[in-house]
Amino acid sequence: MTTIQIILGVVLLVLCVIVIGAMTVKEPKSKGLGSIAGDQNSYLDRNGGRTKDAMLSRAVAICGSALCVITLILLFVIK
């Protein structure tokens, strides 16, 4: 293995851990049975771009995209 393969492999592993961690901490989008009785919008719902959930969703999207790109780069570096 070359140095670049090792570095990309470590970055890939770190991104996997970040995505898994962010997905487990993130609140689910479905409200379950609470949506049957009606749902009230709170202050945090109106400021969707600044909440913890919005930041975690953004982090998952960015890290997931980086994960795909680095996997493709690693595929071409190995061949």
PDB file of N, CA and C in Angstrom, residues 9-25 56 59-60 63-64 67:
ATOM      1  N   GLY A   9      -7.553   5.904   3.153  1.00  0.00           N
ATOM      2  CA  GLY A   9      -8.250   4.888   3.951  1.00  0.00           C
ATOM      3  C   GLY A   9      -8.590   5.393   5.350  1.00  0.00           C
ATOM      4  N   VAL A  10      -7.656   6.117   5.962  1.00  0.00           N
ATOM      5  CA  VAL A  10      -7.903   6.673   7.294  1.00  0.00           C
ATOM      6  C   VAL A  10      -8.984   7.755   7.225  1.00  0.00           C
ATOM      7  N   VAL A  11      -8.925   8.610   6.200  1.00  0.00           N
ATOM      8  CA  VAL A  11      -9.948   9.650   6.031  1.00  0.00           C
ATOM      9  C   VAL A  11     -11.310   9.001   5.806  1.00  0.00           C
ATOM     10  N   LEU A  12     -11.352   7.945   5.026  1.00  0.00           N
ATOM     11  CA  LEU A  12     -12.593   7.219   4.776  1.00  0.00           C
ATOM     12  C   LEU A  12     -13.165   6.643   6.066  1.00  0.00           C
ATOM     13  N   LEU A  13     -12.317   6.078   6.885  1.00  0.00           N
ATOM     14  CA  LEU A  13     -12.747   5.521   8.165  1.00  0.00           C
ATOM     15  C   LEU A  13     -13.288   6.605   9.098  1.00  0.00           C
ATOM     16  N   VAL A  14     -12.616   7.743   9.154  1.00  0.00           N
ATOM     17  CA  VAL A  14     -13.066   8.859   9.996  1.00  0.00           C
ATOM     18  C   VAL A  14     -14.412   9.380   9.515  1.00  0.00           C
ATOM     19  N   LEU A  15     -14.581   9.518   8.203  1.00  0.00           N
ATOM     20  CA  LEU A  15     -15.860   9.975   7.659  1.00  0.00           C
ATOM     21  C   LEU A  15     -16.984   8.992   7.974  1.00  0.00           C
ATOM     22  N   CYS A  16     -16.693   7.706   7.913  1.00  0.00           N
ATOM     23  CA  CYS A  16     -17.701   6.696   8.266  1.00  0.00           C
ATOM     24  C   CYS A  16     -18.143   6.849   9.711  1.00  0.00           C
ATOM     25  N   VAL A  17     -17.201   7.046  10.605  1.00  0.00           N
ATOM     26  CA  VAL A  17     -17.526   7.208  12.024  1.00  0.00           C
ATOM     27  C   VAL A  17     -18.347   8.476  12.235  1.00  0.00           C
ATOM     28  N   ILE A  18     -18.007   9.562  11.539  1.00  0.00           N
ATOM     29  CA  ILE A  18     -18.751  10.816  11.677  1.00  0.00           C
ATOM     30  C   ILE A  18     -20.189  10.642  11.186  1.00  0.00           C
ATOM     31  N   VAL A  19     -20.365   9.994  10.040  1.00  0.00           N
ATOM     32  CA  VAL A  19     -21.704   9.793   9.496  1.00  0.00           C
ATOM     33  C   VAL A  19     -22.535   8.913  10.433  1.00  0.00           C
ATOM     34  N   ILE A  20     -21.960   7.840  10.928  1.00  0.00           N
ATOM     35  CA  ILE A  20     -22.682   6.946  11.840  1.00  0.00           C
ATOM     36  C   ILE A  20     -23.041   7.682  13.124  1.00  0.00           C
ATOM     37  N   GLY A  21     -22.096   8.435  13.673  1.00  0.00           N
ATOM     38  CA  GLY A  21     -22.362   9.181  14.903  1.00  0.00           C
ATOM     39  C   GLY A  21     -23.433  10.235  14.720  1.00  0.00           C
ATOM     40  N   ALA A  22     -23.383  10.963  13.622  1.00  0.00           N
ATOM     41  CA  ALA A  22     -24.372  12.012  13.376  1.00  0.00           C
ATOM     42  C   ALA A  22     -25.756  11.415  13.133  1.00  0.00           C
ATOM     43  N   MET A  23     -25.818  10.280  12.475  1.00  0.00           N
ATOM     44  CA  MET A  23     -27.119   9.650  12.226  1.00  0.00           C
ATOM     45  C   MET A  23     -27.742   9.112  13.508  1.00  0.00           C
ATOM     46  N   THR A  24     -26.941   8.644  14.437  1.00  0.00           N
ATOM     47  CA  THR A  24     -27.502   8.118  15.677  1.00  0.00           C
ATOM     48  C   THR A  24     -27.945   9.231  16.619  1.00  0.00           C
ATOM     49  N   VAL A  25     -27.317  10.394  16.547  1.00  0.00           N
ATOM     50  CA  VAL A  25     -27.664  11.511  17.422  1.00  0.00           C
ATOM     51  C   VAL A  25     -28.862  12.278  16.877  1.00  0.00           C
ATOM     52  N   LEU A  56     -26.765  18.756  11.976  1.00  0.00           N
ATOM     53  CA  LEU A  56     -26.414  17.338  11.829  1.00  0.00           C
ATOM     54  C   LEU A  56     -26.796  16.821  10.446  1.00  0.00           C
ATOM     55  N   ALA A  59     -24.224  18.075   8.109  1.00  0.00           N
ATOM     56  CA  ALA A  59     -22.962  17.342   8.295  1.00  0.00           C
ATOM     57  C   ALA A  59     -23.034  15.961   7.665  1.00  0.00           C
ATOM     58  N   VAL A  60     -24.178  15.301   7.810  1.00  0.00           N
ATOM     59  CA  VAL A  60     -24.347  13.977   7.198  1.00  0.00           C
ATOM     60  C   VAL A  60     -24.284  14.080   5.679  1.00  0.00           C
ATOM     61  N   CYS A  63     -20.540  14.947   4.721  1.00  0.00           N
ATOM     62  CA  CYS A  63     -19.649  13.806   4.956  1.00  0.00           C
ATOM     63  C   CYS A  63     -20.000  12.630   4.054  1.00  0.00           C
ATOM     64  N   GLY A  64     -21.281  12.434   3.790  1.00  0.00           N
ATOM     65  CA  GLY A  64     -21.690  11.359   2.877  1.00  0.00           C
ATOM     66  C   GLY A  64     -21.200  11.600   1.461  1.00  0.00           C
ATOM     67  N   LEU A  67     -17.541  11.035   1.455  1.00  0.00           N
ATOM     68  CA  LEU A  67     -17.309   9.598   1.536  1.00  0.00           C
ATOM     69  C   LEU A  67     -17.373   8.961   0.155  1.00  0.00           C
TER      70      LEU A  67
END
